[in-house]
PDB file of C-alpha atoms in Angstrom:
ATOM      1  CA  MET B   1     188.937  -9.043  -5.071  1.00  0.00           C
ATOM      2  CA  LYS B   2     187.440 -12.554  -4.046  1.00  0.00           C
ATOM      3  CA  LEU B   3     184.878 -11.796  -6.701  1.00  0.00           C
ATOM      4  CA  MET B   4     187.056 -10.482  -9.708  1.00  0.00           C
ATOM      5  CA  LEU B   5     189.091 -13.653  -8.834  1.00  0.00           C
ATOM      6  CA  LYS B   6     186.392 -16.198  -8.541  1.00  0.00           C
ATOM      7  CA  GLU B   7     185.122 -15.003 -12.268  1.00  0.00           C
ATOM      8  CA  TYR B   8     188.702 -14.993 -13.622  1.00  0.00           C
ATOM      9  CA  ILE B   9     189.301 -18.098 -12.315  1.00  0.00           C
ATOM     10  CA  HIS B  10     185.869 -19.378 -13.903  1.00  0.00           C
ATOM     11  CA  LYS B  11     186.394 -17.960 -16.952  1.00  0.00           C
ATOM     12  CA  CYS B  12     189.953 -19.487 -18.021  1.00  0.00           C
ATOM     13  CA  LYS B  13     188.266 -22.841 -16.705  1.00  0.00           C
ATOM     14  CA  ASN B  14     185.547 -22.819 -19.508  1.00  0.00           C
ATOM     15  CA  MET B  15     188.301 -21.605 -22.287  1.00  0.00           C
ATOM     16  CA  LEU B  16     190.764 -24.901 -21.117  1.00  0.00           C
ATOM     17  CA  HIS B  17     187.818 -26.768 -20.963  1.00  0.00           C
ATOM     18  CA  MET B  18     187.091 -25.900 -24.578  1.00  0.00           C
ATOM     19  CA  LYS B  19     190.314 -26.599 -25.821  1.00  0.00           C
ATOM     20  CA  LEU B  20     191.901 -29.669 -24.033  1.00  0.00           C
ATOM     21  CA  GLY B  21     187.885 -31.639 -23.639  1.00  0.00           C
ATOM     22  CA  LYS B  22     186.155 -32.964 -21.432  1.00  0.00           C
ATOM     23  CA  ASN B  23     189.317 -36.051 -20.931  1.00  0.00           C
ATOM     24  CA  LYS B  24     191.436 -33.585 -19.846  1.00  0.00           C
ATOM     25  CA  ILE B  25     189.697 -31.613 -16.698  1.00  0.00           C
ATOM     26  CA  ILE B  26     192.438 -32.604 -14.535  1.00  0.00           C
ATOM     27  CA  SER B  27     195.108 -30.682 -16.528  1.00  0.00           C
ATOM     28  CA  ALA B  28     193.020 -27.835 -16.947  1.00  0.00           C
ATOM     29  CA  SER B  29     192.017 -27.630 -13.718  1.00  0.00           C
ATOM     30  CA  PHE B  30     196.131 -27.440 -12.893  1.00  0.00           C
ATOM     31  CA  ALA B  31     196.598 -25.105 -15.431  1.00  0.00           C
ATOM     32  CA  VAL B  32     193.724 -22.924 -13.519  1.00  0.00           C
ATOM     33  CA  PHE B  33     195.279 -23.585 -10.549  1.00  0.00           C
ATOM     34  CA  LEU B  34     198.765 -21.656 -11.681  1.00  0.00           C
ATOM     35  CA  VAL B  35     197.031 -18.950 -13.012  1.00  0.00           C
ATOM     36  CA  ALA B  36     195.096 -18.173  -9.991  1.00  0.00           C
ATOM     37  CA  SER B  37     198.472 -18.240  -7.968  1.00  0.00           C
ATOM     38  CA  GLY B  38     199.329 -15.902 -10.428  1.00  0.00           C
ATOM     39  CA  VAL B  39     197.105 -13.580  -9.646  1.00  0.00           C
ATOM     40  CA  PHE B  40     197.015 -13.692  -6.408  1.00  0.00           C
ATOM     41  CA  PHE B  41     200.100 -13.270  -5.810  1.00  0.00           C
ATOM     42  CA  GLY B  42     200.881 -10.515  -8.747  1.00  0.00           C
ATOM     43  CA  TYR B  43     198.281  -8.879  -5.866  1.00  0.00           C
ATOM     44  CA  LEU B  44     200.300  -9.426  -3.193  1.00  0.00           C
ATOM     45  CA  TYR B  45     203.529  -7.627  -4.501  1.00  0.00           C
ATOM     46  CA  ARG B  46     201.915  -4.892  -6.043  1.00  0.00           C
ATOM     47  CA  HIS B  47     199.996  -4.131  -2.423  1.00  0.00           C
ATOM     48  CA  ARG B  48     203.222  -5.151  -0.299  1.00  0.00           C
ATOM     49  CA  PRO B  49     204.278  -2.956   2.069  1.00  0.00           C
ATOM     50  CA  GLN B  50     207.044  -0.681   0.266  1.00  0.00           C
ATOM     51  CA  PRO B  51     210.421   0.096   1.980  1.00  0.00           C
ATOM     52  CA  LEU B  52     211.182   3.441   2.854  1.00  0.00           C
ATOM     53  CA  SER B  53     214.904   5.345   3.243  1.00  0.00           C
ATOM     54  CA  ILE B  54     213.576   9.365   2.457  1.00  0.00           C
ATOM     55  CA  ILE B  55     210.941  11.725   2.849  1.00  0.00           C
ATOM     56  CA  GLY B  56     209.832  15.129   2.716  1.00  0.00           C
ATOM     57  CA  VAL B  57     208.215  16.958   4.522  1.00  0.00           C
ATOM     58  CA  VAL B  58     206.201  20.187   4.355  1.00  0.00           C
ATOM     59  CA  THR B  59     203.836  22.029   6.515  1.00  0.00           C
ATOM     60  CA  ASP B  60     201.578  24.722   6.855  1.00  0.00           C
ATOM     61  CA  ILE B  61     200.939  25.779   3.728  1.00  0.00           C
ATOM     62  CA  HIS B  62     197.795  27.564   4.236  1.00  0.00           C
ATOM     63  CA  ALA B  63     196.541  27.321   0.882  1.00  0.00           C
ATOM     64  CA  ALA B  64     193.927  30.884  -0.129  1.00  0.00           C
ATOM     65  CA  ASN B  65     194.033  33.386  -2.483  1.00  0.00           C
ATOM     66  CA  ASP B  66     195.238  35.446   0.007  1.00  0.00           C
ATOM     67  CA  LYS B  67     198.145  37.603  -1.293  1.00  0.00           C
ATOM     68  CA  GLN B  68     199.237  38.329   2.018  1.00  0.00           C
ATOM     69  CA  ARG B  69     198.364  36.538   5.802  1.00  0.00           C
ATOM     70  CA  LEU B  70     198.315  39.070   8.389  1.00  0.00           C
ATOM     71  CA  VAL B  71     198.397  38.306  12.045  1.00  0.00           C
ATOM     72  CA  GLU B  72     197.664  41.590  14.189  1.00  0.00           C
ATOM     73  CA  GLY B  73     199.082  43.623  11.702  1.00  0.00           C
ATOM     74  CA  ASN B  74     201.933  41.684  11.010  1.00  0.00           C
ATOM     75  CA  VAL B  75     202.539  40.183   7.418  1.00  0.00           C
ATOM     76  CA  TYR B  76     203.205  36.159   8.533  1.00  0.00           C
ATOM     77  CA  GLY B  77     203.314  34.358   5.299  1.00  0.00           C
ATOM     78  CA  PHE B  78     201.882  34.378   1.648  1.00  0.00           C
ATOM     79  CA  PRO B  79     198.904  31.739   1.217  1.00  0.00           C
ATOM     80  CA  ARG B  80     198.740  32.305  -3.279  1.00  0.00           C
ATOM     81  CA  LYS B  81     201.603  31.002  -3.630  1.00  0.00           C
ATOM     82  CA  PHE B  82     201.283  27.819  -2.258  1.00  0.00           C
ATOM     83  CA  LYS B  83     199.923  27.090  -6.807  1.00  0.00           C
ATOM     84  CA  THR B  84     203.401  28.027  -7.346  1.00  0.00           C
ATOM     85  CA  TYR B  85     205.211  26.079  -4.280  1.00  0.00           C
ATOM     86  CA  PHE B  86     203.625  23.259  -3.519  1.00  0.00           C
ATOM     87  CA  PRO B  87     204.103  21.673  -7.518  1.00  0.00           C
ATOM     88  CA  TYR B  88     207.624  23.077  -6.763  1.00  0.00           C
ATOM     89  CA  ALA B  89     208.763  21.194  -3.418  1.00  0.00           C
ATOM     90  CA  LEU B  90     207.065  18.047  -4.932  1.00  0.00           C
ATOM     91  CA  GLU B  91     208.949  18.347  -8.034  1.00  0.00           C
ATOM     92  CA  GLU B  92     212.272  19.035  -6.265  1.00  0.00           C
ATOM     93  CA  MET B  93     211.609  16.044  -3.786  1.00  0.00           C
ATOM     94  CA  LYS B  94     210.753  13.915  -6.959  1.00  0.00           C
ATOM     95  CA  LYS B  95     214.213  14.512  -8.419  1.00  0.00           C
ATOM     96  CA  GLN B  96     215.683  13.230  -5.007  1.00  0.00           C
ATOM     97  CA  GLY B  97     214.094   9.941  -5.282  1.00  0.00           C
ATOM     98  CA  VAL B  98     211.365  11.301  -2.391  1.00  0.00           C
ATOM     99  CA  SER B  99     207.662   9.253  -3.177  1.00  0.00           C
ATOM    100  CA  VAL B 100     205.797   9.516   0.740  1.00  0.00           C
ATOM    101  CA  VAL B 101     205.806  13.262   1.606  1.00  0.00           C
ATOM    102  CA  LEU B 102     204.459  14.197   5.408  1.00  0.00           C
ATOM    103  CA  ALA B 103     202.313  17.312   4.897  1.00  0.00           C
ATOM    104  CA  LEU B 104     202.226  18.607   8.615  1.00  0.00           C
ATOM    105  CA  GLY B 105     198.545  20.630   8.885  1.00  0.00           C
ATOM    106  CA  ASP B 106     197.341  24.134   7.787  1.00  0.00           C
ATOM    107  CA  ASN B 107     197.006  22.818   4.899  1.00  0.00           C
ATOM    108  CA  THR B 108     194.307  25.065   4.162  1.00  0.00           C
ATOM    109  CA  ASN B 109     194.239  29.018   5.451  1.00  0.00           C
ATOM    110  CA  VAL B 110     190.649  28.616   6.656  1.00  0.00           C
ATOM    111  CA  GLY B 111     189.519  25.217   6.147  1.00  0.00           C
ATOM    112  CA  LYS B 112     187.725  26.002   2.358  1.00  0.00           C
ATOM    113  CA  SER B 113     187.645  22.245  -0.020  1.00  0.00           C
ATOM    114  CA  HIS B 114     187.955  23.863  -2.686  1.00  0.00           C
ATOM    115  CA  TYR B 115     191.525  24.823  -1.656  1.00  0.00           C
ATOM    116  CA  ALA B 116     191.967  21.094  -0.354  1.00  0.00           C
ATOM    117  CA  LYS B 117     191.160  19.477  -3.758  1.00  0.00           C
ATOM    118  CA  ASP B 118     193.518  22.219  -5.251  1.00  0.00           C
ATOM    119  CA  LEU B 119     196.540  20.512  -2.880  1.00  0.00           C
ATOM    120  CA  VAL B 120     195.557  16.418  -3.943  1.00  0.00           C
ATOM    121  CA  GLU B 121     195.124  17.400  -7.151  1.00  0.00           C
ATOM    122  CA  MET B 122     198.826  18.548  -7.175  1.00  0.00           C
ATOM    123  CA  ALA B 123     200.116  15.474  -5.054  1.00  0.00           C
ATOM    124  CA  LYS B 124     198.002  13.132  -8.267  1.00  0.00           C
ATOM    125  CA  SER B 125     199.950  15.098 -10.846  1.00  0.00           C
ATOM    126  CA  ALA B 126     203.338  14.943  -9.152  1.00  0.00           C
ATOM    127  CA  LYS B 127     202.362  11.573  -8.301  1.00  0.00           C
ATOM    128  CA  MET B 128     203.286  11.849  -4.840  1.00  0.00           C
ATOM    129  CA  ASP B 129     201.945   9.886  -2.107  1.00  0.00           C
ATOM    130  CA  VAL B 130     201.020  12.719   0.880  1.00  0.00           C
ATOM    131  CA  ILE B 131     200.624  11.700   4.172  1.00  0.00           C
ATOM    132  CA  TRP B 132     198.103  14.372   5.573  1.00  0.00           C
ATOM    133  CA  VAL B 133     197.427  15.569   9.019  1.00  0.00           C
ATOM    134  CA  LYS B 134     195.107  18.285  10.684  1.00  0.00           C
ATOM    135  CA  GLY B 135     196.272  21.539  11.539  1.00  0.00           C
ATOM    136  CA  ASN B 136     194.082  24.349  13.267  1.00  0.00           C
ATOM    137  CA  HIS B 137     193.532  26.223  10.632  1.00  0.00           C
ATOM    138  CA  ASP B 138     192.272  22.780   8.817  1.00  0.00           C
ATOM    139  CA  THR B 139     188.684  23.506  11.042  1.00  0.00           C
ATOM    140  CA  ARG B 140     187.047  20.619  12.191  1.00  0.00           C
ATOM    141  CA  SER B 141     184.056  22.483  11.301  1.00  0.00           C
ATOM    142  CA  SER B 142     184.862  22.763   7.845  1.00  0.00           C
ATOM    143  CA  GLY B 143     185.214  18.728   7.031  1.00  0.00           C
ATOM    144  CA  VAL B 144     188.143  20.005   5.105  1.00  0.00           C
ATOM    145  CA  MET B 145     189.985  17.258   6.372  1.00  0.00           C
ATOM    146  CA  LYS B 146     188.130  14.390   4.020  1.00  0.00           C
ATOM    147  CA  TYR B 147     189.060  16.275   1.130  1.00  0.00           C
ATOM    148  CA  PHE B 148     191.985  14.983   2.130  1.00  0.00           C
ATOM    149  CA  GLY B 149     191.223  11.609   2.282  1.00  0.00           C
ATOM    150  CA  VAL B 150     191.461  11.656   6.002  1.00  0.00           C
ATOM    151  CA  ASP B 151     188.401  10.396   7.640  1.00  0.00           C
ATOM    152  CA  GLN B 152     189.932   9.795  11.205  1.00  0.00           C
ATOM    153  CA  THR B 153     192.531  12.428  11.875  1.00  0.00           C
ATOM    154  CA  TYR B 154     194.665   9.814  13.908  1.00  0.00           C
ATOM    155  CA  TYR B 155     195.779   6.784  12.094  1.00  0.00           C
ATOM    156  CA  LEU B 156     198.905   5.013  11.061  1.00  0.00           C
ATOM    157  CA  ARG B 157     200.864   4.081   7.409  1.00  0.00           C
ATOM    158  CA  ASP B 158     202.983   0.961   7.806  1.00  0.00           C
ATOM    159  CA  PHE B 159     205.754   0.569   5.415  1.00  0.00           C
ATOM    160  CA  GLN B 160     208.613  -2.503   4.959  1.00  0.00           C
ATOM    161  CA  ASN B 161     210.445  -1.119   7.508  1.00  0.00           C
ATOM    162  CA  TRP B 162     208.951   2.426   9.163  1.00  0.00           C
ATOM    163  CA  ARG B 163     205.510   3.368  10.455  1.00  0.00           C
ATOM    164  CA  ILE B 164     204.255   6.840  10.204  1.00  0.00           C
ATOM    165  CA  ILE B 165     202.207   7.765  13.281  1.00  0.00           C
ATOM    166  CA  VAL B 166     200.003  10.460  12.055  1.00  0.00           C
ATOM    167  CA  LEU B 167     198.361  12.492  15.045  1.00  0.00           C
ATOM    168  CA  ASP B 168     195.718  15.192  15.631  1.00  0.00           C
ATOM    169  CA  SER B 169     196.753  17.968  17.840  1.00  0.00           C
ATOM    170  CA  THR B 170     194.227  20.411  17.634  1.00  0.00           C
ATOM    171  CA  ALA B 171     191.737  19.061  20.103  1.00  0.00           C
ATOM    172  CA  ILE B 172     192.904  20.763  23.137  1.00  0.00           C
ATOM    173  CA  ASP B 173     193.940  24.354  22.401  1.00  0.00           C
ATOM    174  CA  PRO B 174     193.821  24.179  18.729  1.00  0.00           C
ATOM    175  CA  ASN B 175     195.143  27.813  18.240  1.00  0.00           C
ATOM    176  CA  GLY B 176     197.867  28.091  21.355  1.00  0.00           C
ATOM    177  CA  ILE B 177     200.000  24.511  21.855  1.00  0.00           C
ATOM    178  CA  GLY B 178     197.314  22.208  21.152  1.00  0.00           C
ATOM    179  CA  GLY B 179     197.780  18.929  22.790  1.00  0.00           C
ATOM    180  CA  ILE B 180     197.002  14.894  22.435  1.00  0.00           C
ATOM    181  CA  ASP B 181     193.613  14.123  24.336  1.00  0.00           C
ATOM    182  CA  ALA B 182     192.747  10.864  26.442  1.00  0.00           C
ATOM    183  CA  VAL B 183     191.887   8.602  23.499  1.00  0.00           C
ATOM    184  CA  GLN B 184     194.680   9.288  21.248  1.00  0.00           C
ATOM    185  CA  MET B 185     197.113   8.668  24.061  1.00  0.00           C
ATOM    186  CA  GLU B 186     195.681   5.350  24.324  1.00  0.00           C
ATOM    187  CA  TRP B 187     195.351   4.630  20.611  1.00  0.00           C
ATOM    188  CA  LEU B 188     198.941   5.520  20.095  1.00  0.00           C
ATOM    189  CA  LYS B 189     200.509   3.382  23.180  1.00  0.00           C
ATOM    190  CA  GLN B 190     198.592  -0.076  21.399  1.00  0.00           C
ATOM    191  CA  THR B 191     200.146   1.797  17.852  1.00  0.00           C
ATOM    192  CA  LEU B 192     203.542   1.716  19.296  1.00  0.00           C
ATOM    193  CA  LYS B 193     203.817  -1.997  20.160  1.00  0.00           C
ATOM    194  CA  THR B 194     205.915  -2.548  16.335  1.00  0.00           C
ATOM    195  CA  ASP B 195     208.846  -4.093  15.206  1.00  0.00           C
ATOM    196  CA  LYS B 196     209.223  -1.035  12.877  1.00  0.00           C
ATOM    197  CA  SER B 197     210.777   1.683  13.329  1.00  0.00           C
ATOM    198  CA  VAL B 198     208.653   4.959  13.867  1.00  0.00           C
ATOM    199  CA  ILE B 199     208.214   8.418  12.468  1.00  0.00           C
ATOM    200  CA  ILE B 200     205.471  10.881  14.854  1.00  0.00           C
ATOM    201  CA  ALA B 201     203.971  13.279  12.470  1.00  0.00           C
ATOM    202  CA  MET B 202     202.027  16.297  14.000  1.00  0.00           C
ATOM    203  CA  HIS B 203     200.718  19.393  13.429  1.00  0.00           C
ATOM    204  CA  HIS B 204     201.962  21.043  17.029  1.00  0.00           C
ATOM    205  CA  PRO B 205     204.954  21.456  18.451  1.00  0.00           C
ATOM    206  CA  ILE B 206     205.564  19.811  22.216  1.00  0.00           C
ATOM    207  CA  TRP B 207     208.045  22.886  23.434  1.00  0.00           C
ATOM    208  CA  GLN B 208     208.036  25.873  25.219  1.00  0.00           C
ATOM    209  CA  ARG B 209     207.497  28.986  22.624  1.00  0.00           C
ATOM    210  CA  ALA B 210     208.853  30.959  25.328  1.00  0.00           C
ATOM    211  CA  ASN B 211     211.759  28.214  26.152  1.00  0.00           C
ATOM    212  CA  GLU B 212     212.371  26.350  23.148  1.00  0.00           C
ATOM    213  CA  GLU B 213     214.102  23.658  25.045  1.00  0.00           C
ATOM    214  CA  ALA B 214     211.487  22.971  27.670  1.00  0.00           C
ATOM    215  CA  ILE B 215     208.526  20.512  26.979  1.00  0.00           C
ATOM    216  CA  SER B 216     205.091  22.162  27.501  1.00  0.00           C
ATOM    217  CA  PRO B 217     203.736  20.381  30.332  1.00  0.00           C
ATOM    218  CA  ILE B 218     200.470  19.200  28.473  1.00  0.00           C
ATOM    219  CA  TYR B 219     203.239  17.106  26.230  1.00  0.00           C
ATOM    220  CA  GLY B 220     204.775  15.570  29.422  1.00  0.00           C
ATOM    221  CA  ASP B 221     203.215  12.560  29.646  1.00  0.00           C
ATOM    222  CA  PHE B 222     203.344  11.967  25.215  1.00  0.00           C
ATOM    223  CA  GLU B 223     206.883  12.429  25.986  1.00  0.00           C
ATOM    224  CA  LYS B 224     207.191   9.980  28.519  1.00  0.00           C
ATOM    225  CA  ILE B 225     205.034   7.384  26.236  1.00  0.00           C
ATOM    226  CA  ILE B 226     206.928   7.847  22.714  1.00  0.00           C
ATOM    227  CA  SER B 227     210.561   7.886  24.030  1.00  0.00           C
ATOM    228  CA  GLY B 228     210.066   4.944  26.735  1.00  0.00           C
ATOM    229  CA  SER B 229     208.740   2.786  23.837  1.00  0.00           C
ATOM    230  CA  GLY B 230     212.170   2.318  22.813  1.00  0.00           C
ATOM    231  CA  ASN B 231     210.902   2.274  18.815  1.00  0.00           C
ATOM    232  CA  VAL B 232     210.228   6.164  18.234  1.00  0.00           C
ATOM    233  CA  LYS B 233     212.822   8.010  15.892  1.00  0.00           C
ATOM    234  CA  MET B 234     211.723  10.669  14.838  1.00  0.00           C
ATOM    235  CA  VAL B 235     208.914  13.028  15.372  1.00  0.00           C
ATOM    236  CA  PHE B 236     207.938  16.400  13.257  1.00  0.00           C
ATOM    237  CA  SER B 237     205.956  19.031  13.689  1.00  0.00           C
ATOM    238  CA  GLY B 238     204.715  22.727  11.970  1.00  0.00           C
ATOM    239  CA  HIS B 239     202.870  25.786  13.574  1.00  0.00           C
ATOM    240  CA  TRP B 240     205.547  28.138  14.385  1.00  0.00           C
ATOM    241  CA  HIS B 241     206.239  29.010  10.716  1.00  0.00           C
ATOM    242  CA  THR B 242     209.603  30.253  10.738  1.00  0.00           C
ATOM    243  CA  GLU B 243     211.653  27.829  13.197  1.00  0.00           C
ATOM    244  CA  ASP B 244     214.134  25.395  10.958  1.00  0.00           C
ATOM    245  CA  TRP B 245     215.736  23.318  13.400  1.00  0.00           C
ATOM    246  CA  THR B 246     216.400  19.711  14.768  1.00  0.00           C
ATOM    247  CA  ARG B 247     217.465  18.229  18.588  1.00  0.00           C
ATOM    248  CA  THR B 248     217.485  15.248  19.678  1.00  0.00           C
ATOM    249  CA  TYR B 249     215.974  14.969  23.075  1.00  0.00           C
ATOM    250  CA  ASP B 250     215.655  11.342  25.250  1.00  0.00           C
ATOM    251  CA  GLY B 251     217.245   9.265  22.006  1.00  0.00           C
ATOM    252  CA  ILE B 252     214.358  10.928  19.381  1.00  0.00           C
ATOM    253  CA  GLU B 253     215.348  12.988  17.038  1.00  0.00           C
ATOM    254  CA  TYR B 254     212.855  16.192  16.554  1.00  0.00           C
ATOM    255  CA  HIS B 255     212.034  18.316  13.260  1.00  0.00           C
ATOM    256  CA  GLU B 256     210.534  21.722  13.224  1.00  0.00           C
ATOM    257  CA  ILE B 257     209.780  22.758   9.658  1.00  0.00           C
ATOM    258  CA  PRO B 258     209.056  26.239   8.328  1.00  0.00           C
ATOM    259  CA  SER B 259     206.303  27.195   6.563  1.00  0.00           C
ATOM    260  CA  LEU B 260     205.797  26.127   3.113  1.00  0.00           C
ATOM    261  CA  THR B 261     204.636  30.019   2.140  1.00  0.00           C
ATOM    262  CA  ALA B 262     206.345  32.238   4.836  1.00  0.00           C
ATOM    263  CA  ASP B 263     209.030  33.804   2.297  1.00  0.00           C
ATOM    264  CA  GLU B 264     207.458  35.889  -0.547  1.00  0.00           C
ATOM    265  CA  ASN B 265     210.855  34.401  -2.677  1.00  0.00           C
ATOM    266  CA  ASN B 266     211.586  30.670  -1.886  1.00  0.00           C
ATOM    267  CA  ALA B 267     209.622  28.093  -0.945  1.00  0.00           C
ATOM    268  CA  GLN B 268     210.409  26.117   2.059  1.00  0.00           C
ATOM    269  CA  PHE B 269     210.896  22.575   3.066  1.00  0.00           C
ATOM    270  CA  LYS B 270     212.332  19.251   3.554  1.00  0.00           C
ATOM    271  CA  ILE B 271     214.151  16.291   2.477  1.00  0.00           C
ATOM    272  CA  ILE B 272     214.942  13.814   4.845  1.00  0.00           C
ATOM    273  CA  LYS B 273     216.741  10.778   4.825  1.00  0.00           C
ATOM    274  CA  LEU B 274     215.825   7.861   7.048  1.00  0.00           C
TER     275      LEU B 274
END
């Protein structure tokens, strides 16, 4: 950016010197200052944090070409439907004023890169800013997250009034209840030091599957950290596919989102007003 700005100023200065003559270098320099200021403040304006008042949420897309996904002989989703469901969901969200979408993991069924590329192209065509979360099916060994533009699988995105914190809950027991490892927990503590309201996006729910109103012990410290911060307002998760509920616990609103491709006839997604 500095090099481009310097070259632009130099060209402007030469042009103004030619027009104004050597005896008007001060006037030319002042004009260059005005031009450079306009370029600089225009750049800041375009890259300033945007306000956020509404978001879209999808999870467990399981993008693949399989007609059905079978788990122990039971139908557990329709991966091929992503080809129509994901663009449809994005367009419906767009109609409601959504420009930022959380994709809460298991974006691909078995971590194949070409399905990740397909999803990214769909998001690009819809002009949607998708924040990608890693799920247990977005396998670490395949490196599929890099095709979503994610090098570090826990990260943050700042908006004018909100901070979205993305966590990777797949490092511990990825196919079961998941968990947040010690490195992320330390990072999270630092990241929560903000005046912005905070949304946390993660793949695994922190609740026990057998008792959905009780927190899994592995998430006990995590829950204390986020409730003690005072600025976490919402936590979004997926992984359970058919669950669809919202509850408040310790002042934080928890959203469990159903799989986009769980239903053969309907795309499932959420639009949340903040």
